[in-house]
mmCIF file of C-alpha atoms in Angstrom:
data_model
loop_
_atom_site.group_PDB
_atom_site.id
_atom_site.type_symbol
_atom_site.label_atom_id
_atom_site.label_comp_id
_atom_site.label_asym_id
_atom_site.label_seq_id
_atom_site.Cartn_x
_atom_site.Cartn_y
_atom_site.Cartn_z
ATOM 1 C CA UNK A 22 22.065 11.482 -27.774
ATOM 2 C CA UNK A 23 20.208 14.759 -28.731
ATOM 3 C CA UNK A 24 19.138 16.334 -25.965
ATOM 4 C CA UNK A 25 20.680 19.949 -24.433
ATOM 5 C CA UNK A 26 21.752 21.939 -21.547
ATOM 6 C CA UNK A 27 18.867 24.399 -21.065
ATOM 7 C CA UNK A 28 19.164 26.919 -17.988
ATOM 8 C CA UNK A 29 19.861 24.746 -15.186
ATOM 9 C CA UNK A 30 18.770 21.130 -16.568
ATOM 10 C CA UNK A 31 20.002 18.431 -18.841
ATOM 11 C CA UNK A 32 17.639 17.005 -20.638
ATOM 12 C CA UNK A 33 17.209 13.499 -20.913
ATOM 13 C CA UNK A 34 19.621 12.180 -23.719
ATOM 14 C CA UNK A 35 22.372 14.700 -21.996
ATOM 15 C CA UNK A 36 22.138 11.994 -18.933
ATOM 16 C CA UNK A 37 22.340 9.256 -21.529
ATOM 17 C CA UNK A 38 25.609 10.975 -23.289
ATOM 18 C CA UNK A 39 27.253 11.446 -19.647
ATOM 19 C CA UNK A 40 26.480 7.951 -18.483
ATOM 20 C CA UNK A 41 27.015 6.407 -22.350
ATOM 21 C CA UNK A 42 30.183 8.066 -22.278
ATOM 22 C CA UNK A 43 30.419 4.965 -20.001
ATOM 23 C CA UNK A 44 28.049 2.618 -20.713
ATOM 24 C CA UNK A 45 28.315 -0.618 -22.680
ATOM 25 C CA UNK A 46 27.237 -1.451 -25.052
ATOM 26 C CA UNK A 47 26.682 5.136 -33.790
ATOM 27 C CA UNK A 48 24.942 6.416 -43.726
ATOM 28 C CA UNK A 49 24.840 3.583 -45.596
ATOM 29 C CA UNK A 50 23.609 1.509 -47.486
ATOM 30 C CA UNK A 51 20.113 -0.255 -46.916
ATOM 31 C CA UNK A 52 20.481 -4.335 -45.291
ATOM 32 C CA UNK A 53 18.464 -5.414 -48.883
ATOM 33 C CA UNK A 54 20.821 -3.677 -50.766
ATOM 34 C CA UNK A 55 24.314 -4.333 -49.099
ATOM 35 C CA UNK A 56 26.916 -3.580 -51.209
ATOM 36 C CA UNK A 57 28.219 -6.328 -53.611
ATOM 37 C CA UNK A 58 31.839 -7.202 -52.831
ATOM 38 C CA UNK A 59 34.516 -5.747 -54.363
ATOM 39 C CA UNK A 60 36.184 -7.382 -57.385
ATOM 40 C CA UNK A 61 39.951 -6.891 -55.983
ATOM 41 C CA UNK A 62 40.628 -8.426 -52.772
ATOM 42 C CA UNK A 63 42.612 -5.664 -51.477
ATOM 43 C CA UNK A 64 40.493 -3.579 -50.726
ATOM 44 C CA UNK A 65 39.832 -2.085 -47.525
ATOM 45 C CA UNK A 66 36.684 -1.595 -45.670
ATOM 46 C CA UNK A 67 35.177 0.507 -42.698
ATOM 47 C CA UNK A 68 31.893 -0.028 -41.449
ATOM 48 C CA UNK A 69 30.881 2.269 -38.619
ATOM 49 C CA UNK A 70 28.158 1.485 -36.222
ATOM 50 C CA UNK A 71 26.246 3.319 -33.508
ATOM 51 C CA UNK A 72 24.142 6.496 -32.836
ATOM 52 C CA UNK A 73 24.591 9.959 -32.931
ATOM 53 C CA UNK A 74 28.405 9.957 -31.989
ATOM 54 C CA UNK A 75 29.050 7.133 -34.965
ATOM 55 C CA UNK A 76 27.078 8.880 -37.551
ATOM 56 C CA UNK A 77 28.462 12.355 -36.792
ATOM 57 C CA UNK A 78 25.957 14.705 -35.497
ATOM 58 C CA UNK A 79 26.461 18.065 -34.173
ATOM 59 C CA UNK A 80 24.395 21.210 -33.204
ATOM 60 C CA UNK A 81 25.288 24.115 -35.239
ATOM 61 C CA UNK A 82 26.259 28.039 -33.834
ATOM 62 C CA UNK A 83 23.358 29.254 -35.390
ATOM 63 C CA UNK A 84 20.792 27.044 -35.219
ATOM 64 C CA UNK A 85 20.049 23.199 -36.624
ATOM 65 C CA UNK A 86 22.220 20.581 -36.668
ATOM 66 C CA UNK A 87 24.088 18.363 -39.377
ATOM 67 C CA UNK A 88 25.397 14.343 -39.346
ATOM 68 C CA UNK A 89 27.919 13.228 -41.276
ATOM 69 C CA UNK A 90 30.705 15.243 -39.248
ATOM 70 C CA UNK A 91 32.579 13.047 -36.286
ATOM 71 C CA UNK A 92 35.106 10.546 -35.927
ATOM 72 C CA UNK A 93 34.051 8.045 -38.503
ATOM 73 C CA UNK A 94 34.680 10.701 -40.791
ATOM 74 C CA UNK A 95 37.923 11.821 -39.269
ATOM 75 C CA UNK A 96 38.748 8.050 -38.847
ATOM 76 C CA UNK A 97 37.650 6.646 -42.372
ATOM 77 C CA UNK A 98 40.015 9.636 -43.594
ATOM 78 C CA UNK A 99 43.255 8.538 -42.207
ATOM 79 C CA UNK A 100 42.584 4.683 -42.800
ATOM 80 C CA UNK A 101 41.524 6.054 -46.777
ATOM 81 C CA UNK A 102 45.052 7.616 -47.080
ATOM 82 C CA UNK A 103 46.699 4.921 -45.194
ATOM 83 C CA UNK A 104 45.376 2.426 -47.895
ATOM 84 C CA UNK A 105 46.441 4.451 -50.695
ATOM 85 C CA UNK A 106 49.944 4.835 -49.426
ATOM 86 C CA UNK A 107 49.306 1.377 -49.411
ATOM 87 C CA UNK A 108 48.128 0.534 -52.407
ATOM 88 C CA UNK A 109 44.633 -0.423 -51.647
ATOM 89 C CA UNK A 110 41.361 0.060 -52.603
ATOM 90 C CA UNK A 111 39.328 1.956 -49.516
ATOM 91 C CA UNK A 112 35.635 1.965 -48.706
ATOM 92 C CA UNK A 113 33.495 3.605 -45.967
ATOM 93 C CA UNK A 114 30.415 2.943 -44.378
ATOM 94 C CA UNK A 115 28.464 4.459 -42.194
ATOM 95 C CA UNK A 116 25.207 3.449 -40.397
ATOM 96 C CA UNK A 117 25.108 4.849 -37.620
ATOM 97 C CA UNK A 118 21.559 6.496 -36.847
ATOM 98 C CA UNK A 119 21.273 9.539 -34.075
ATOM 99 C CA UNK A 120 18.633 8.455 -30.987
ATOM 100 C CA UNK A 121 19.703 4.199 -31.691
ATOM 101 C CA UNK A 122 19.149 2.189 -28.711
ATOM 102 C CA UNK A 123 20.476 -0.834 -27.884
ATOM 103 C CA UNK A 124 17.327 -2.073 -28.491
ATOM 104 C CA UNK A 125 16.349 0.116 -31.475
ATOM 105 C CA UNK A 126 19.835 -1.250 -32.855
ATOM 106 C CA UNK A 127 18.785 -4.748 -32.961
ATOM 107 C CA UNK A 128 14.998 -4.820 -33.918
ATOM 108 C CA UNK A 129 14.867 -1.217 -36.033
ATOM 109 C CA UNK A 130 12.372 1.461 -34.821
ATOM 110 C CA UNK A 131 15.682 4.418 -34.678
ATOM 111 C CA UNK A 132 14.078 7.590 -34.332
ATOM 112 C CA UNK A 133 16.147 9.914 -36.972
ATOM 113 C CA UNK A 134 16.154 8.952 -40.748
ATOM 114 C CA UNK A 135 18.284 6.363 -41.948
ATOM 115 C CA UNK A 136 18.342 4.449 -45.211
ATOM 116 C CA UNK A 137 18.170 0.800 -44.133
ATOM 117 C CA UNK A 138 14.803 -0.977 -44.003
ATOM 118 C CA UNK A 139 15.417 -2.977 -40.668
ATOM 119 C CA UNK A 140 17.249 -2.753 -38.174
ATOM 120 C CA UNK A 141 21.260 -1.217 -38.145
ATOM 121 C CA UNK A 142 22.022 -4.438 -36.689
ATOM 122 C CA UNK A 143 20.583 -6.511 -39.704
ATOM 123 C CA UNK A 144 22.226 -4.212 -41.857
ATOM 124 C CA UNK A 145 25.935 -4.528 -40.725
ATOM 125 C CA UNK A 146 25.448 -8.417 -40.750
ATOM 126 C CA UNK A 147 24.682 -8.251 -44.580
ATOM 127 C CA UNK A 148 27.298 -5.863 -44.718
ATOM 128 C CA UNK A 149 29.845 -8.456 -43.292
ATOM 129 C CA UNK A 150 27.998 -11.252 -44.867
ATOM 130 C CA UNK A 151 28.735 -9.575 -47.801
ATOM 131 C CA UNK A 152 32.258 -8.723 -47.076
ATOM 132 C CA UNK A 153 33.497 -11.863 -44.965
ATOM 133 C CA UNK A 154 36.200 -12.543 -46.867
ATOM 134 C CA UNK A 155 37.376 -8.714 -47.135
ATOM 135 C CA UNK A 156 39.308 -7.229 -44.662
ATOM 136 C CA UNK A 157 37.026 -5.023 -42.850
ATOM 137 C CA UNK A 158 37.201 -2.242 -39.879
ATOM 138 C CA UNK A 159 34.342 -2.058 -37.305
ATOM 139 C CA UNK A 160 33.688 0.347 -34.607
ATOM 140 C CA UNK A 161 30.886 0.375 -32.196
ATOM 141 C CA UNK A 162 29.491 3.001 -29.769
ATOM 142 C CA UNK A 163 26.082 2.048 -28.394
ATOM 143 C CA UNK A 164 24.162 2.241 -24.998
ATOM 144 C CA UNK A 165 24.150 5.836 -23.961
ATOM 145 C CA UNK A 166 20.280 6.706 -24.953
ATOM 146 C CA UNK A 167 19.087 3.426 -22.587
ATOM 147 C CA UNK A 168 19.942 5.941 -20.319
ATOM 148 C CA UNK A 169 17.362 8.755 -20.857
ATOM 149 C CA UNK A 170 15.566 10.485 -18.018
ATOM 150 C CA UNK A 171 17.877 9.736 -15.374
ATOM 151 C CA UNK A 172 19.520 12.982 -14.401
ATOM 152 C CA UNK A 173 18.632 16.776 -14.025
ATOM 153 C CA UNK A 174 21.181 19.211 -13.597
ATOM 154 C CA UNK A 175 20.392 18.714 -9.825
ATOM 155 C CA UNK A 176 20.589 15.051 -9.086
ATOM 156 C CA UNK A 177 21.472 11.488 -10.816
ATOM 157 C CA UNK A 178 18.665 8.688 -10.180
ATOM 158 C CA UNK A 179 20.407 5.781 -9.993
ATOM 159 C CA UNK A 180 18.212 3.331 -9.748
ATOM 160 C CA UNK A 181 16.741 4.807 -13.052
ATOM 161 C CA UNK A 182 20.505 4.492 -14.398
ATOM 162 C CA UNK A 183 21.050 1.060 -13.066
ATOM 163 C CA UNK A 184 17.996 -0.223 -14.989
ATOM 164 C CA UNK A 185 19.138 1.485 -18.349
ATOM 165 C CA UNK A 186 22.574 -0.088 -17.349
ATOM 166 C CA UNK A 187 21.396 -3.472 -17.223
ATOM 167 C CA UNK A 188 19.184 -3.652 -20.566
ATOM 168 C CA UNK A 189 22.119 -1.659 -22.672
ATOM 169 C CA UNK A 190 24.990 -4.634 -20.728
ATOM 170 C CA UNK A 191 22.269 -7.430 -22.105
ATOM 171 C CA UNK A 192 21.338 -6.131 -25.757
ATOM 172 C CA UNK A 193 25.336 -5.300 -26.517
ATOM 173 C CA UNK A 194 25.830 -8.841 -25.769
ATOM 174 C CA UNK A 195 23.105 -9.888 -28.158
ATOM 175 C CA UNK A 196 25.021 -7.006 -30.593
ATOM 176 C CA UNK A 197 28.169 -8.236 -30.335
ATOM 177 C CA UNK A 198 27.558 -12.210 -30.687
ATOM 178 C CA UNK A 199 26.002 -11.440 -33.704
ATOM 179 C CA UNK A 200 28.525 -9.209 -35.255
ATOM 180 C CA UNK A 201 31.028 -11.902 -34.149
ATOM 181 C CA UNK A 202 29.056 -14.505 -35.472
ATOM 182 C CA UNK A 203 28.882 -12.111 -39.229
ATOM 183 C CA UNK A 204 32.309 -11.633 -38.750
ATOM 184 C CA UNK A 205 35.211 -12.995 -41.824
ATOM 185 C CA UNK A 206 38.846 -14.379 -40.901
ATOM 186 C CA UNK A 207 39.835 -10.728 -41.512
ATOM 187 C CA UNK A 208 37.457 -8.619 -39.771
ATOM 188 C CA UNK A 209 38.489 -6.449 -36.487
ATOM 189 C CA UNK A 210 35.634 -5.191 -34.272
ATOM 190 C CA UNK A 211 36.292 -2.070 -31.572
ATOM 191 C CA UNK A 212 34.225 -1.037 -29.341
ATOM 192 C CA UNK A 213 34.292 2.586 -27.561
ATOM 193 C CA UNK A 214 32.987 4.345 -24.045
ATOM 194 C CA UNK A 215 32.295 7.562 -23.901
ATOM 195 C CA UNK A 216 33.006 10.540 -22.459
ATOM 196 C CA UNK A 217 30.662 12.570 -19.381
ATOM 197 C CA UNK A 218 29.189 15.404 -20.788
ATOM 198 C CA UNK A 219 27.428 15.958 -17.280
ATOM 199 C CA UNK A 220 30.760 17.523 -16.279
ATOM 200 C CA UNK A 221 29.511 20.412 -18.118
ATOM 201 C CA UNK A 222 27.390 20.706 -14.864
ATOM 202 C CA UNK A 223 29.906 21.800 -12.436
ATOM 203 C CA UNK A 224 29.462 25.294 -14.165
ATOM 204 C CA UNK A 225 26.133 25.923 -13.096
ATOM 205 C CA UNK A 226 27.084 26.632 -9.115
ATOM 206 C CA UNK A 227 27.369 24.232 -5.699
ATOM 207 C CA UNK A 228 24.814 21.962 -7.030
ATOM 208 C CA UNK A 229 25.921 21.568 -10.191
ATOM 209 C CA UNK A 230 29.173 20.865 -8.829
ATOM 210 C CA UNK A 231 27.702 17.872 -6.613
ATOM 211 C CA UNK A 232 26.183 15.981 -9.518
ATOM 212 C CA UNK A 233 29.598 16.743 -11.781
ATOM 213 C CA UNK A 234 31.283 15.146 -8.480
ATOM 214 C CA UNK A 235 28.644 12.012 -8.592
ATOM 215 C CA UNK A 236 28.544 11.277 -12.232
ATOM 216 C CA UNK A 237 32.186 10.375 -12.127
ATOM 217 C CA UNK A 238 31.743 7.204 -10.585
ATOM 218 C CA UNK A 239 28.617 6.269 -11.984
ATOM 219 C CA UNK A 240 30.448 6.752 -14.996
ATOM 220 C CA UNK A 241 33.418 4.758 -13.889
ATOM 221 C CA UNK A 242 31.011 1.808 -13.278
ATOM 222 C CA UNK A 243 28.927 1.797 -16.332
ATOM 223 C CA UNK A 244 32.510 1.928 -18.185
ATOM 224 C CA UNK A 245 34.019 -1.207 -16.259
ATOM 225 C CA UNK A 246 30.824 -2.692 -17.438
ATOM 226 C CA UNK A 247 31.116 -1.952 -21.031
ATOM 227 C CA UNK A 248 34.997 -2.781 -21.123
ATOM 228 C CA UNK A 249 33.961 -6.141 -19.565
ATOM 229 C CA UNK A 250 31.051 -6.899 -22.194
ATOM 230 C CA UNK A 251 33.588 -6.124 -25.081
ATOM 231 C CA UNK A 252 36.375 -8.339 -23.358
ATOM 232 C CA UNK A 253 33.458 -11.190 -23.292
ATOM 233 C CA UNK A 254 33.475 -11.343 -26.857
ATOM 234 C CA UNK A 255 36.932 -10.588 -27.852
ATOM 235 C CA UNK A 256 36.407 -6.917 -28.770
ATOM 236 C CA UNK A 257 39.108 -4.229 -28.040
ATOM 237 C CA UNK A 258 37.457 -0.722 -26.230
ATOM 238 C CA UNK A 259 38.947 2.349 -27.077
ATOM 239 C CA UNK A 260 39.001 4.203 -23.984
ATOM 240 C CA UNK A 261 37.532 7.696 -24.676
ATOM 241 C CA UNK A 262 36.500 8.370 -20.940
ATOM 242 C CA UNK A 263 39.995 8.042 -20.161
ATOM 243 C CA UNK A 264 41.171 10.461 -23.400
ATOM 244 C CA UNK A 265 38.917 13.272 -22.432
ATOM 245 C CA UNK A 266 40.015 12.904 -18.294
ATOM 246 C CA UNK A 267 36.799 11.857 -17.377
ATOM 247 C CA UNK A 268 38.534 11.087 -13.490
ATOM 248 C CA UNK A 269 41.088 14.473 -13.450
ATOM 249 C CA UNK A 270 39.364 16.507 -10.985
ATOM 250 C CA UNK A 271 42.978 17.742 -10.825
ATOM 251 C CA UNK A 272 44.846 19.830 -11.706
ATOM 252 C CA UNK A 273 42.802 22.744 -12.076
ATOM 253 C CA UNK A 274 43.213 24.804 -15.581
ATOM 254 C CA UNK A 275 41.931 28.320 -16.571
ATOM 255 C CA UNK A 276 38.688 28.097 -18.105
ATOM 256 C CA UNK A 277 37.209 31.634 -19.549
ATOM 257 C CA UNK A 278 38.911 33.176 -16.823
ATOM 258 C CA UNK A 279 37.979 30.775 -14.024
ATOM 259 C CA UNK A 280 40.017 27.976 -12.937
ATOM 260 C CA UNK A 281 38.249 24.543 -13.237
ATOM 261 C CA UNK A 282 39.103 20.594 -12.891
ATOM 262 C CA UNK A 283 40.355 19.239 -15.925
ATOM 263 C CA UNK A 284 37.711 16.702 -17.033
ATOM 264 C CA UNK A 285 35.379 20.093 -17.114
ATOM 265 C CA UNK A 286 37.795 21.879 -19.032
ATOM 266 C CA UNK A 287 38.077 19.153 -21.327
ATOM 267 C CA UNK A 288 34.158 18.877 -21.699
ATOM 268 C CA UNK A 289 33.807 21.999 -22.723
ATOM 269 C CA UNK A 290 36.904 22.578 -24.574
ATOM 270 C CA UNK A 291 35.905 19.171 -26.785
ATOM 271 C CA UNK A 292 31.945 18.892 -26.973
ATOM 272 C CA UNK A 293 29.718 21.323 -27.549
ATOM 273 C CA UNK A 294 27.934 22.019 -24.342
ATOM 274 C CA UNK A 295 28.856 25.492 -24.078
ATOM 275 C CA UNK A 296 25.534 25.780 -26.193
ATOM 276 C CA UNK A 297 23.852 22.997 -24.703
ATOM 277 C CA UNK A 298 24.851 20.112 -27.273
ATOM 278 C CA UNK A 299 26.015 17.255 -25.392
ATOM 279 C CA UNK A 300 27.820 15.815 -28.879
ATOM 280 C CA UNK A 301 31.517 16.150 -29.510
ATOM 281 C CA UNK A 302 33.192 19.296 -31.581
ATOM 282 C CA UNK A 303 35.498 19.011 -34.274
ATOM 283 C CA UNK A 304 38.141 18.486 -31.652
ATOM 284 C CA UNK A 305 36.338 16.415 -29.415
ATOM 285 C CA UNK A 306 35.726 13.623 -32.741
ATOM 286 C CA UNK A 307 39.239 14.018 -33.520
ATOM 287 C CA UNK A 308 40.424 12.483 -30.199
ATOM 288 C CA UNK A 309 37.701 10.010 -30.242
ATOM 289 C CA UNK A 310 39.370 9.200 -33.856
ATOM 290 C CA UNK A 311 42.866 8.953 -32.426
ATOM 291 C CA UNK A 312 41.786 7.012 -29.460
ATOM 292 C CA UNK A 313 40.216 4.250 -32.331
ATOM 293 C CA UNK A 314 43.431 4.833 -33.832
ATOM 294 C CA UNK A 315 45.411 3.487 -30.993
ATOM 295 C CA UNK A 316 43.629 0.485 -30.595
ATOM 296 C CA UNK A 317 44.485 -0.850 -34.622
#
C-alpha cells in the first residue's frame, strides 16, 4: 500500500488501498527470537499484524515517509494505559511490514525491511506459541496489495480485481486457520476492512467522478467477502469502510470551498491523498483505532 495519486492516475497499490479498504483478508521481534514469556501472568499483550496500515506508514509534507505512526500505535496506547489503571503489565508488538501480501504474509519475501527471518506469519505463530497461555490482543489487516494494477484514475478492471479478490479470500483463510490454530484459551483475534482511498478520485473531474461512483460497490463486495472469511473462523471485523462512510454519497459537505459527498470528504479529510499518499493521517489511524476499540 505505497503507491500515489500522480496527475490524473493512481498508481497501482492506490487501487489495492481502495479495494483493500475492502478486501479480505499490517516491528517486532524476529520468529527465532520470539520473545520469552513474561514471568507474571498478568500481563497484557498486543501483537499487530498486517502491511503498511498495521505497521504505521505515512508519506511526509516534505518529502519521505516514516512507519511506526498508525493505529497500532494509537491502539497499543490506550490498551497500555488501560492495563495500568488496571494493574497490569503491558506489551506491544508490531510486525506489520509495508507492501505484505497475502501471500508474502505467509511464505516471507515482504518487500520493505522488517526484522523477522521468515515469514510475518511464522513469526506471530511463535509469538502466540510463545504467549498461549497469556492473554493476548491481535489485529489483522491484510489483502489490499493482491490488488495492484487494477485501476487508473480512469477506469477499475475488474476482472483484474476479481482475480486479486480470490487469491487474498484463499490465503486469509490459510492466515487465519493458522493464527487460530497458534491461538491460547485467552487470545482474541480482529480482523479489519478498509477504507476506499479511490474516492479521492471524484476530485479530478466527470471521469474521476465515474470510477469514485464504481469503486463503491466493488468495494462493498470485496468487504462482504472479507467480513465473511473472518466470520468463517470466528474472528470479529472492525468495520472501517463503514467508519470513514465509504457508501455516503450523501449529504454533500463543504470541501475547500466546494461541496462534495461525504465518503470524499472523509477521504481526504482522514488519509493523506491530498498529496497523493493513499495511507491514513493522524486522524484517519485514530478512527481506525477507535473502530478496533469497539469491537473489544
Amino acid at each position: 500500500m505505497r503507491s500515489l495519486l500522480r496527475g490524473r492516475r493512481l498508481r497501482a497499490a492506490a487501487c489495492t488501498a481502495l479495494l483493500g479498504a475492502t478486501v479480505l483478508g499490517l516491528g517486532a521481534a524476529p520468529a527465532s527470537a520470539a520473545p520469552t514469556s513474561s514471568a507474571d501472568p498478568g500481563t497484557r499483550y498486543y501483537l499487530a499484524l498486517g502491511d503498511s496500515l498495521a505497521a504505521g506508514y505515512q508519506s511526509l509534507p516534505g518529502g519521505g515517509s516514516e512507519v511506526g505512526h498508525g493505529y497500532a500505535q494509537d491502539l497499543a496506547a490506550t490498551l497500555g494505559q488501560r492495563a495500568v489503571q488496571d494493574g497490569h503489565p503491558f506489551s506491544f508488538t508490531d510486525l506489520g511490514c509495508p507492501g505484505e501480501t497475502t501471500g508474502s504474509m505467509i511464505n516471507g519475501g515482504c518487500p520493505y525491511p522488517h526484522p523477522y527471518y521468515d515469514s510475518q506469519l511464522d513469526a506471530a505463530i511463535a509469538f502466540l506459541t510463545t504467549h498461549r497461555h497469556d492473554d493476548v490482543l491481535v489485529t489483522l489487516d491484510i489483502g489490499a496489495n493482491d490488488i495492484g494494477g487494477c485501476a487508473t484514475a480512469e477506469s477499475v478492471d475488474a476482472a483484474c480485481a476479481a482475480k486479486g479478490i480470490a487469491t487474498a479470500g484463499w490465503d486469509l483463510g490459510t492466515i487465519l486457520s493458522r493464527l487460530n490454530a497458534a491461538a491460547g484459551p485467552h487470545t482474541r483475534i480482529v480482523g479489519m476492512n478498509l477504507y476506499d482511498p479511490f474516492l479521492a478520485a471524484w476530485l479530478t473531474g466527470v471521469p474521476g467522478k465515474v470510477v469514485a461512483g464504481v469503486s463503491v460497490p466493488v468495494a462493498d463486495a470485496l468487504n462482504a467477502t472479507l467480513d465473511l472469511a473472518d466470520a468463517l473462523h470466528g474472528v470479529p471485523t472492525a468495520d472501517v469502510a463503514k467508519a470513514f462512510s465509504t457508501n455516503s454519497f450523501l449529504p454533500l459537505v463543504p470541501l475547500d470551498g466546494q461541496q462534495v459527498p461525504l465518503n470524499v470528504a472523509r477521504i481526504m479529510d482522514w488519509t493523506n491523498m491530498a498529496r497523493g499518499d493513499i495511507h491514513a493521517n493522524d486522524a484517519g489511524y485514530q478512527v481506525i483505532a477507535d473502530t478496533f476499540l469497539a469491537e473489544l
